[in-house]
Coordinates of C-alpha atoms and ligand atoms in Angstrom, one line a residue:
X2 CA 38.8 -84.2 48.7
X3 CA 40.2 -87.5 49.7
X4 CA 38.0 -90.3 51.1
X5 CA 39.5 -90.0 54.5
X6 CA 39.0 -86.3 54.6
X7 CA 35.3 -86.8 53.7
X8 CA 34.9 -89.4 56.4
X9 CA 36.3 -87.2 59.1
X10 CA 33.7 -84.6 58.2
X11 CA 30.3 -84.6 59.8
X12 CA 27.4 -85.8 57.8
X13 CA 24.5 -83.4 58.0
X14 CA 21.2 -85.2 58.4
X15 CA 17.8 -83.5 58.3
X16 CA 15.4 -85.2 60.7
X17 CA 11.9 -83.9 61.0
X18 CA 9.6 -84.6 63.9
X19 CA 6.0 -84.6 63.2
X20 CA 2.8 -85.5 65.0
X21 CA -0.1 -84.0 66.8
X22 CA 0.2 -81.0 69.1
X23 CA 1.3 -81.9 72.6
X24 CA 2.5 -85.3 71.7
X25 CA 5.9 -84.3 72.9
X26 CA 7.9 -83.4 69.8
X27 CA 9.6 -80.4 71.2
X28 CA 10.3 -82.3 74.4
X29 CA 11.9 -85.1 72.5
X30 CA 14.1 -82.7 70.6
X31 CA 15.0 -80.8 73.7
X32 CA 15.8 -84.0 75.6
X33 CA 17.9 -85.2 72.7
X34 CA 19.8 -82.0 71.9
X35 CA 19.9 -80.3 75.3
X36 CA 19.4 -83.1 77.8
X37 CA 16.5 -81.1 79.3
X38 CA 12.8 -81.4 79.9
X39 CA 10.2 -78.8 80.6
X40 CA 6.8 -79.7 82.1
X41 CA 5.2 -76.6 80.7
X42 CA 3.5 -77.0 77.4
X43 CA 4.4 -74.2 75.0
X44 CA 3.0 -74.7 71.6
X45 CA 5.4 -74.6 68.7
X46 CA 4.4 -72.1 66.2
X47 CA 5.6 -73.1 62.8
X48 CA 8.8 -74.9 63.5
X49 CA 11.9 -74.9 65.6
X50 CA 15.4 -76.2 65.0
X51 CA 17.8 -78.2 67.1
X52 CA 21.3 -79.3 66.2
X53 CA 23.1 -82.2 67.8
X54 CA 26.3 -83.9 66.9
X55 CA 26.5 -87.6 67.5
X56 CA 29.1 -90.3 66.8
X57 CA 28.0 -93.5 65.3
X58 CA 30.0 -96.8 65.4
X59 CA 33.0 -96.7 63.2
X60 CA 33.8 -93.2 64.4
X61 CA 31.3 -91.7 62.0
X62 CA 30.2 -88.3 63.0
X63 CA 26.9 -86.9 62.1
X64 CA 25.2 -83.6 62.8
X65 CA 21.5 -84.1 63.2
X66 CA 19.5 -81.1 62.1
X67 CA 16.3 -81.7 64.0
X68 CA 13.2 -79.9 62.6
X69 CA 10.6 -79.7 65.3
X70 CA 7.4 -79.1 63.4
X71 CA 4.5 -77.6 65.3
X72 CA 1.5 -79.9 65.5
X73 CA -0.8 -77.2 64.2
X74 CA 0.9 -77.2 60.8
X75 CA -1.1 -80.2 59.7
X76 CA -3.3 -79.0 56.9
X77 CA -1.1 -75.8 56.5
X78 CA 0.6 -74.7 53.4
X79 CA 4.1 -75.1 54.7
X80 CA 4.1 -78.6 56.0
X81 CA 5.2 -80.2 52.8
X82 CA 8.1 -77.8 52.5
X83 CA 9.2 -78.6 56.0
X84 CA 9.1 -82.3 55.3
X85 CA 10.8 -82.0 51.9
X86 CA 14.3 -83.3 51.9
X87 CA 14.2 -84.9 55.2
X88 CA 16.3 -88.1 55.4
X89 CA 14.7 -89.1 58.6
X90 CA 11.2 -88.7 60.0
X91 CA 10.0 -89.3 63.5
X92 CA 6.3 -89.8 63.6
X93 CA 5.4 -89.0 67.2
X94 CA 2.3 -89.7 69.1
X95 CA 1.4 -89.7 72.8
X96 CA 0.6 -93.2 74.1
X97 CA -1.9 -91.8 76.5
X98 CA -3.8 -90.0 73.7
X99 CA -5.4 -92.3 71.2
X100 CA -6.4 -89.5 68.9
X101 CA -2.7 -88.6 68.4
X102 CA -2.1 -92.1 67.2
X103 CA -5.0 -92.1 64.9
X104 CA -4.0 -88.8 63.4
X105 CA -0.6 -90.3 62.4
X106 CA -2.3 -91.6 59.3
X107 CA -2.6 -88.0 58.1
X108 CA 1.0 -87.1 59.1
X109 CA 2.3 -90.3 57.5
X110 CA 0.2 -89.6 54.4
X111 CA 1.8 -86.2 54.1
X112 CA 5.3 -87.7 54.3
X113 CA 4.4 -90.2 51.6
X114 CA 3.0 -87.5 49.4
X115 CA 6.0 -85.3 49.7
X116 CA 8.3 -88.2 48.8
X117 CA 6.2 -89.6 46.1
X118 CA 8.6 -88.8 43.4
X119 CA 11.8 -89.1 45.4
X120 CA 14.3 -91.8 44.6
X121 CA 15.5 -92.0 48.1
X122 CA 12.9 -92.5 50.7
X123 CA 13.4 -91.2 54.2
X124 CA 13.9 -93.5 57.2
X125 CA 10.7 -93.3 59.2
X126 CA 10.3 -94.2 62.8
X127 CA 7.1 -94.5 64.7
X128 CA 7.6 -93.0 68.2
X129 CA 5.3 -93.7 71.0
X130 CA 6.1 -91.0 73.5
X131 CA 5.3 -90.6 77.3
X132 CA 6.0 -94.2 78.3
X133 CA 6.5 -92.9 81.8
X134 CA 2.7 -92.6 81.8
X135 CA 2.4 -96.3 81.0
X136 CA -0.5 -96.6 83.4
X137 CA -2.4 -94.2 81.3
X138 CA -1.7 -95.8 78.0
X139 CA -4.6 -95.8 75.6
X140 CA -2.7 -97.0 72.5
X141 CA -2.0 -100.7 72.8
X142 CA 1.5 -101.7 71.9
X143 CA 0.3 -104.2 69.3
X144 CA -1.5 -101.5 67.5
X145 CA 1.8 -99.6 67.4
X146 CA 3.6 -102.7 66.1
X147 CA 1.1 -103.4 63.5
X148 CA 1.3 -99.9 62.2
X149 CA 5.1 -100.3 62.0
X150 CA 4.9 -103.7 60.2
X151 CA 2.3 -102.5 57.7
X152 CA 4.3 -99.5 56.8
X153 CA 7.9 -100.6 57.2
X154 CA 8.6 -98.2 60.1
X155 CA 11.2 -98.5 62.9
X156 CA 9.4 -98.8 66.2
X157 CA 10.3 -96.8 69.3
X158 CA 8.7 -96.3 72.7
X159 CA 10.3 -93.4 74.5
X160 CA 9.8 -90.9 77.2
X161 CA 11.0 -87.4 76.7
X162 CA 10.4 -86.9 80.4
X163 CA 12.7 -89.6 81.7
X164 CA 14.9 -89.7 78.7
X165 CA 14.1 -93.3 78.2
X166 CA 15.3 -94.5 74.7
X167 CA 15.3 -90.9 73.3
X168 CA 18.9 -90.9 72.3
X169 CA 18.5 -94.4 70.9
X170 CA 15.6 -93.3 68.8
X171 CA 17.5 -90.5 67.0
X172 CA 20.7 -92.6 66.9
X173 CA 18.9 -95.5 65.2
X174 CA 17.4 -93.3 62.6
X175 CA 20.7 -91.7 61.9
X176 CA 22.4 -95.1 61.7
X177 CA 19.8 -96.4 59.3
X178 CA 20.2 -93.3 57.1
X179 CA 23.9 -93.8 56.9
X180 CA 23.7 -97.6 56.6
X181 CA 25.4 -98.2 59.9
X182 CA 24.4 -101.2 62.0
X183 CA 24.1 -100.8 65.8
X184 CA 25.1 -103.8 67.8
X185 CA 23.3 -104.9 71.0
X186 CA 25.8 -103.3 73.3
X187 CA 25.4 -99.9 71.6
X188 CA 21.7 -100.2 71.7
X189 CA 21.7 -101.0 75.4
X190 CA 24.0 -98.1 76.1
X191 CA 21.7 -95.7 74.3
X192 CA 18.7 -96.9 76.3
X193 CA 19.8 -95.0 79.3
X194 CA 16.9 -93.9 81.5
X195 CA 17.2 -90.6 83.2
X196 CA 15.7 -91.0 86.7
X197 CA 13.4 -88.4 88.1
X198 CA 14.7 -86.3 91.0
X199 CA 13.5 -87.4 94.4
X200 CA 12.3 -84.4 96.3
X201 CA 12.7 -84.6 100.0
X202 CA 9.9 -82.5 101.3
X203 CA 10.9 -82.8 104.9
X204 CA 14.0 -80.6 104.1
X205 CA 11.8 -77.8 102.9
X206 CA 10.0 -76.6 106.0
X207 CA 10.4 -73.0 105.1
X208 CA 8.8 -73.3 101.7
X209 CA 5.9 -75.1 103.2
X210 CA 5.3 -72.6 105.9
X211 CA 5.5 -69.7 103.5
X212 CA 2.9 -71.1 101.2
X213 CA 1.2 -74.0 102.8
X214 CA -2.0 -74.2 100.8
X215 CA -0.3 -74.4 97.5
X216 CA 2.5 -76.8 98.1
X217 CA 0.8 -79.2 100.5
X218 CA -2.4 -79.3 98.5
X219 CA -0.6 -80.1 95.4
X220 CA 1.3 -82.8 97.1
X221 CA -1.8 -84.3 98.4
X222 CA -3.5 -84.2 95.1
X223 CA -0.7 -85.8 93.2
X224 CA -0.5 -88.4 95.8
X225 CA -4.1 -89.3 95.2
X226 CA -3.6 -89.3 91.6
X227 CA -0.5 -91.5 91.7
X228 CA -2.1 -93.9 94.0
X229 CA -5.1 -94.2 91.7
X230 CA -2.9 -94.6 88.7
X231 CA -0.8 -97.3 90.2
X232 CA -3.9 -99.1 91.1
X233 CA -4.9 -99.4 87.5
X234 CA -7.7 -98.0 85.4
X235 CA -10.5 -96.4 87.4
X236 CA -12.6 -97.8 88.9
X237 CA -10.9 -101.1 89.0
X238 CA -11.4 -103.1 92.2
X239 CA -7.9 -102.4 93.3
X240 CA -8.9 -98.8 93.6
X241 CA -10.6 -99.7 96.8
X242 CA -7.3 -100.0 98.5
X243 CA -6.3 -96.6 97.5
X244 CA -6.6 -93.6 99.6
X245 CA -9.1 -91.5 97.9
X246 CA -9.2 -93.9 95.0
X247 CA -12.4 -92.4 93.6
X248 CA -10.9 -89.1 93.9
X249 CA -7.9 -90.3 92.0
X250 CA -10.4 -91.5 89.5
X251 CA -11.4 -88.0 88.8
X252 CA -7.8 -87.2 88.3
X253 CA -7.6 -90.0 86.0
X254 CA -9.8 -88.1 83.7
X255 CA -8.1 -84.8 84.4
X256 CA -4.6 -85.9 83.8
X257 CA -5.6 -87.8 80.7
X258 CA -6.4 -84.3 79.4
X259 CA -10.0 -85.0 79.2
X260 CA -11.6 -82.0 80.6
X261 CA -13.8 -82.9 83.4
X262 CA -16.4 -81.1 85.2
X263 CA -15.0 -80.7 88.6
X264 CA -16.2 -80.1 92.0
X265 CA -15.3 -79.6 95.5
X266 CA -11.9 -80.0 97.0
X267 CA -10.8 -83.4 95.9
X268 CA -10.2 -84.0 99.5
X269 CA -11.8 -87.0 101.1
X270 CA -10.2 -87.7 104.4
X271 CA -10.8 -85.1 107.1
X272 CA -7.3 -85.8 108.3
X273 CA -6.0 -84.9 104.9
X274 CA -8.0 -81.9 104.8
X275 CA -6.6 -80.7 107.9
X276 CA -3.1 -81.6 107.0
X277 CA -3.4 -79.8 103.7
X278 CA -5.4 -76.8 104.5
X279 CA -6.6 -76.5 108.0
X280 CA -10.1 -77.4 108.9
X281 CA -12.6 -77.5 106.1
X282 CA -14.7 -74.6 107.2
X283 CA -11.7 -72.3 107.2
X284 CA -11.0 -72.4 103.6
X285 CA -11.2 -69.4 101.5
X286 CA -9.3 -70.0 98.3
X287 CA -9.8 -73.7 98.2
X288 CA -8.1 -76.4 96.2
X289 CA -10.4 -76.0 93.4
X290 CA -8.7 -72.8 92.6
X291 CA -5.4 -74.5 92.8
X292 CA -6.6 -77.1 90.4
X293 CA -7.9 -74.5 88.0
X294 CA -4.5 -73.0 88.0
X295 CA -2.4 -76.1 87.6
X296 CA -4.4 -78.6 85.7
X297 CA -5.8 -78.6 82.3
X298 CA -9.2 -78.9 83.8
X299 CA -10.7 -79.8 87.1
X300 CA -13.2 -82.2 88.4
X301 CA -16.3 -82.6 90.3
X302 CA -16.1 -84.9 93.1
X303 CA -18.5 -85.7 95.8
X304 CA -17.6 -88.5 98.0
X305 CA -20.6 -90.6 99.0
X306 CA -19.6 -91.5 102.5
X307 CA -20.7 -90.1 105.7
X308 CA -17.4 -90.2 107.3
X309 CA -16.1 -87.6 105.0
X310 CA -19.3 -85.9 104.2
X311 CA -18.7 -83.3 106.8
X312 CA -15.4 -82.5 105.3
X313 CA -16.8 -82.3 101.8
X314 CA -19.7 -80.3 103.0
X315 CA -17.5 -77.7 104.6
X316 CA -15.0 -77.7 101.8
X317 CA -17.4 -77.5 99.0
X318 CA -19.4 -74.7 100.4
X319 CA -16.3 -72.8 101.5
X320 CA -14.6 -73.4 98.2
X321 CA -17.5 -72.4 96.1
X322 CA -18.3 -69.5 98.2
X323 CA -15.1 -68.0 97.0
X324 CA -16.5 -65.9 94.2
X325 CA -13.4 -66.4 92.1
X326 CA -13.8 -70.1 92.1
X327 CA -17.4 -70.0 91.3
X328 CA -16.8 -67.6 88.5
X329 CA -14.1 -69.9 87.2
X330 CA -16.4 -72.8 87.4
X331 CA -19.0 -71.0 85.6
X332 CA -16.6 -69.8 83.0
X333 CA -15.4 -73.2 82.2
X334 CA -18.8 -74.5 82.2
X335 CA -20.2 -71.9 80.0
X336 CA -17.4 -72.3 77.5
X337 CA -18.8 -75.7 76.8
X338 CA -15.4 -77.3 76.4
X339 CA -16.1 -80.0 78.8
X340 CA -16.3 -83.5 77.5
X341 CA -16.5 -85.5 80.6
X342 CA -18.6 -85.5 83.7
X343 CA -17.2 -87.3 86.6
X344 CA -19.4 -86.9 89.6
X345 CA -19.4 -89.1 92.5
X346 CA -22.3 -88.3 94.6
X347 CA -22.3 -87.8 98.3
X348 CA -24.8 -85.7 99.8
X349 CA -27.6 -84.9 97.5
X350 CA -28.5 -81.6 99.1
X351 CA -24.9 -80.4 98.7
X352 CA -24.9 -81.5 95.2
X353 CA -28.1 -79.8 94.5
X354 CA -26.8 -76.7 96.0
X355 CA -23.7 -76.6 94.0
X356 CA -25.4 -77.5 90.8
X357 CA -28.0 -75.0 91.6
X358 CA -25.4 -72.4 91.9
X359 CA -24.3 -73.4 88.4
X360 CA -27.9 -73.5 87.2
X361 CA -27.6 -77.1 86.3
X362 CA -30.4 -79.6 87.0
X363 CA -29.4 -82.9 88.4
X364 CA -31.5 -86.0 88.8
X365 CA -30.3 -88.8 90.9
X366 CA -30.9 -92.3 89.8
X367 CA -30.0 -94.1 92.9
X368 CA -30.4 -92.9 96.3
X369 CA -27.5 -92.4 98.6
X370 CA -27.1 -94.9 101.4
X371 CA -25.5 -94.3 104.6
X372 CA -24.2 -96.8 107.1
X373 CA -21.0 -95.5 108.3
X374 CA -20.6 -94.1 111.7
X375 CA -20.8 -90.4 112.0
X376 CA -17.6 -88.6 111.7
X377 CA -16.7 -86.0 114.4
X378 CA -16.8 -83.3 111.8
X379 CA -20.3 -84.3 110.9
X380 CA -21.3 -84.4 114.5
X381 CA -19.9 -80.9 115.0
X382 CA -21.8 -79.7 112.0
X383 CA -25.0 -81.2 113.3
X384 CA -24.5 -79.8 116.7
X385 CA -23.9 -76.4 115.3
X386 CA -27.2 -76.7 113.6
X387 CA -28.9 -78.0 116.7
X388 CA -29.7 -81.3 115.2
X389 CA -29.3 -84.0 117.8
X390 CA -30.8 -87.0 116.0
X391 CA -28.8 -90.0 115.1
X392 CA -28.3 -90.8 111.5
X393 CA -27.1 -88.5 108.8
X394 CA -27.1 -84.8 109.1
X395 CA -30.3 -83.2 108.1
X396 CA -30.9 -81.7 104.7
X397 CA -29.9 -78.2 104.3
X398 CA -33.2 -77.1 103.1
X399 CA -32.6 -73.5 102.3
X400 CA -30.0 -74.5 99.8
X401 CA -32.4 -76.6 97.8
X402 CA -34.5 -75.7 95.0
X403 CA -37.6 -77.4 96.3
X404 CA -39.1 -77.7 92.9
X405 CA -36.2 -79.4 91.2
X406 CA -36.7 -83.1 90.4
X407 CA -33.7 -83.8 92.5
X408 CA -35.2 -82.2 95.5
X409 CA -38.6 -83.8 95.0
X410 CA -37.2 -87.3 94.6
X411 CA -35.1 -87.1 97.6
X412 CA -37.1 -85.0 99.9
X413 CA -38.5 -87.8 102.0
X414 CA -36.5 -90.8 101.0
X415 CA -34.5 -90.9 104.1
X416 CA -30.9 -91.5 103.4
X417 CA -30.3 -93.7 106.4
X418 CA -32.7 -96.5 105.6
X419 CA -30.4 -98.8 103.9
X420 CA -27.8 -101.0 105.4
X421 CA -24.3 -101.0 104.1
X422 CA -24.0 -102.9 100.9
X423 CA -21.5 -105.4 99.9
X424 CA -18.6 -103.5 98.6
X425 CA -18.6 -105.1 95.2
X426 CA -22.2 -104.9 94.5
X427 CA -23.3 -103.0 91.5
X428 CA -26.6 -102.1 90.2
X429 CA -25.9 -101.0 86.7
X430 CA -28.8 -99.9 84.7
X431 CA -29.1 -100.3 81.0
X432 CA -29.5 -97.7 78.4
X433 CA -31.5 -98.3 75.3
X434 CA -33.0 -95.9 72.9
X435 CA -32.9 -93.1 75.3
X436 CA -34.5 -95.0 78.1
X437 CA -32.8 -96.2 81.3
X438 CA -33.8 -99.4 82.9
X439 CA -32.7 -100.5 86.2
X440 CA -32.3 -104.2 87.0
X441 CA -34.9 -106.2 88.9
X442 CA -32.9 -105.9 92.0
X443 CA -33.2 -102.2 91.9
X444 CA -36.9 -102.5 91.4
X445 CA -37.2 -104.7 94.4
X446 CA -35.5 -102.1 96.5
X447 CA -37.7 -99.4 95.3
X448 CA -35.2 -97.6 93.3
X449 CA -36.9 -97.9 90.1
X450 CA -39.2 -95.0 90.7
X451 CA -36.3 -92.8 90.1
X452 CA -35.8 -93.6 86.5
X453 CA -38.9 -91.9 85.4
X454 CA -37.7 -88.4 85.8
X455 CA -38.7 -85.9 83.4
X456 CA -36.2 -85.1 80.8
X457 CA -34.3 -88.3 81.1
X458 CA -34.6 -89.2 77.5
X459 CA -34.8 -85.7 76.2
X460 CA -32.0 -83.5 77.3
X461 CA -29.9 -86.2 78.7
X462 CA -26.3 -85.2 78.4
X463 CA -24.7 -87.9 80.4
X464 CA -25.5 -90.8 82.4
X465 CA -23.8 -92.6 85.2
X466 CA -25.5 -95.5 86.9
X467 CA -23.3 -97.6 88.9
X468 CA -22.5 -98.2 92.4
X469 CA -19.3 -99.5 93.9
X470 CA -17.8 -99.6 97.3
X471 CA -14.6 -100.2 98.9
X472 CA -12.7 -99.8 102.0
X473 CA -9.7 -98.1 103.2
X474 CA -8.5 -97.9 106.7
X475 CA -11.8 -99.2 107.8
X476 CA -13.7 -96.6 106.0
X477 CA -16.3 -97.7 103.5
X478 CA -16.9 -95.7 100.5
X479 CA -19.5 -95.9 97.9
X480 CA -20.7 -94.0 95.0
X481 CA -23.9 -94.0 93.3
X482 CA -24.8 -93.1 89.8
X483 CA -27.1 -90.5 88.7
X484 CA -28.3 -88.8 85.6
X485 CA -27.5 -85.2 84.9
X486 CA -29.8 -83.4 82.7
X487 CA -29.9 -79.9 81.6
X488 CA -28.1 -77.4 79.5
X489 CA -24.6 -77.9 80.6
X490 CA -24.6 -81.6 80.1
X491 CA -26.3 -81.3 76.9
X492 CA -23.5 -79.1 75.8
X493 CA -21.0 -81.5 77.1
X494 CA -22.2 -84.5 75.3
X495 CA -22.6 -88.0 76.5
X496 CA -19.2 -88.8 77.6
X497 CA -19.2 -89.9 81.2
X498 CA -16.5 -91.3 83.3
X499 CA -17.9 -94.1 85.3
X500 CA -17.5 -97.8 85.5
X501 CA -16.1 -98.0 82.0
X502 CA -16.4 -101.7 82.0
X503 CA -20.0 -101.7 83.1
X504 CA -22.7 -102.7 80.7
X505 CA -24.3 -99.4 81.0
X506 CA -21.2 -97.6 80.3
X507 CA -20.4 -99.8 77.4
X508 CA -23.8 -99.5 75.9
X509 CA -23.9 -95.8 76.5
X510 CA -20.5 -94.8 75.3
X511 CA -20.6 -93.3 71.9
X512 CA -24.2 -94.2 71.2
X513 CA -25.7 -90.9 71.6
X514 CA -24.2 -87.9 69.9
X515 CA -24.3 -84.6 71.8
X516 CA -27.6 -82.8 71.0
X517 CA -27.2 -80.3 68.3
X518 CA -28.8 -77.6 70.3
X519 CA -29.1 -76.9 73.9
X520 CA -32.4 -78.0 75.4
X521 CA -33.5 -74.5 76.0
X522 CA -32.8 -73.7 72.4
X523 CA -35.0 -76.4 71.1
X524 CA -38.3 -75.4 69.6
Ligands
LIG995 N1 4.8 -87.3 81.2 C1 5.4 -86.9 80.1 N2 5.0 -85.7 79.6 C2 5.6 -85.3 78.4 C3 6.5 -86.1 77.7 N3 6.9 -85.5 76.6 C4 6.3 -84.3 76.6 N4 5.5 -84.2 77.7 C5 4.6 -83.1 78.1 O1 3.7 -82.9 77.1 C6 3.4 -81.6 76.8 C7 3.6 -81.3 75.4 O2 4.9 -81.4 75.0 P1 5.6 -80.7 73.8 O3 6.9 -81.2 73.6 O4 5.5 -79.2 73.9 O5 4.6 -81.1 72.6 P2 4.7 -80.9 71.0 O6 4.4 -82.1 70.4 O7 6.0 -80.2 70.7 O8 3.5 -79.9 70.8 P3 3.3 -78.8 69.7 O9 4.4 -77.8 69.8 O10 1.9 -78.2 69.9 O11 3.4 -79.5 68.4 C8 4.3 -80.8 77.7 O12 3.6 -80.4 78.9 C9 5.4 -81.8 78.1 O13 5.9 -81.5 79.4 C10 6.8 -87.4 78.3 O14 7.6 -88.2 77.8 N5 6.2 -87.7 79.5

């Protein structure tokens, strides 16, 4: 065969893609080979193949045989065989999932082991995927770069979803294998970003009418989430400007694939409730159910603000009255696969009721404060119950377990005594050796009594003591921290979403391993 004949033939290159499950390997291969992207996660069992022919500078054709290796193969017997003979390796991780980055050591170790005795080493690229989720990044770019420098890897940040730099990533590896140099223009050309489709909802009136709860609810939720994401890490101060920022904060955890205990509707503004689902009380299959269907997990959210309390009140009760939802909640709860508790307290009796229905004991650390004017929904609710006093709606006593610490601590504390606080004020407690201390200020306000609740340092599963406020459209919102004790939280472990920058949070995080046994199982 003459030289020219050989040149005109395609070069076959074996490229393997490895990395943790769900880091986006299949998506990258699909984006590269088929220009497509699927939102649905379908685990790759074993491996999959893709073929794509590309032309490199100098009219050099190459057929890339892409081996998409399932994330679960790590530790399996076949992995070394899959990697063997690869000329190119893409080490993929998800920039929003730190664990997937950490685990690259193992994947990389495997590549090194397989090639220990090879004369020709593969070209290896470190690929940080999902850069469309930059706002959720947990792996800093400099960590990525350091890993590249230390190990002589090519660095890439890509998004299989938007297509950003995906082609370039494969092209670069192929070019390096074949010793071809890409010039600046070629690199820029390959960096094409595929823009997401813009959906014009107003042109889809029929679809919305046919299935209003699903589509509109989803839209509302995503809107919250996006707003919160755009505003930076929860609960940064900017979050105050966001509609339902706190709510979005819960999504923050959900969409980061951290299972979160979830509650209520995720709806904060009565207007949004109405727009999304009709009036709160009318709900049957509520949005919780929707969340359960569509998200990897769901969240608990109680907005601590009287203006929306009525909405939450109606929604939470209606939602959880749906047996299916309650069962689903209990199912998830009982599975013990929850790692995060994200609860923003509103109305303690409501909270007590819901937790009670889940048989979880909750102890509040701070008392709720109310200062906002009563929302019409709340007024209606009060009138319906024949309560004509001013101030917050009365406690719904029948729902409470009067003997619970929560109940006792709040029974006569009057939630309307305190004036509105400065929106940036925080009263973080501290956590040391299983004991919670509240700052002097808290003592002065008579909040300290609450720290002594039984079980606090025993079966404490999680802790959240912080309070923040904000305003949106003239509405003040606030959340207060509390301690959850009991079986469920013990099972969950100490991971709590709260003010992650707060001293309490910092000191708490990672300090206390989940109890080995559930409290009830202890001798
Ligand atoms: N936002 C976003 N999501 C992505 C991106 N790439 C992949 N995903 C999503 O991440 C999930 C997992 O993607 P896969 O490509 O199936 O992950 P994988 O690494 O092949 O997983 P295994 O088959 O288990 O090894 C899917 O839901 C994808 O839609 C991306 O660039 N951006």
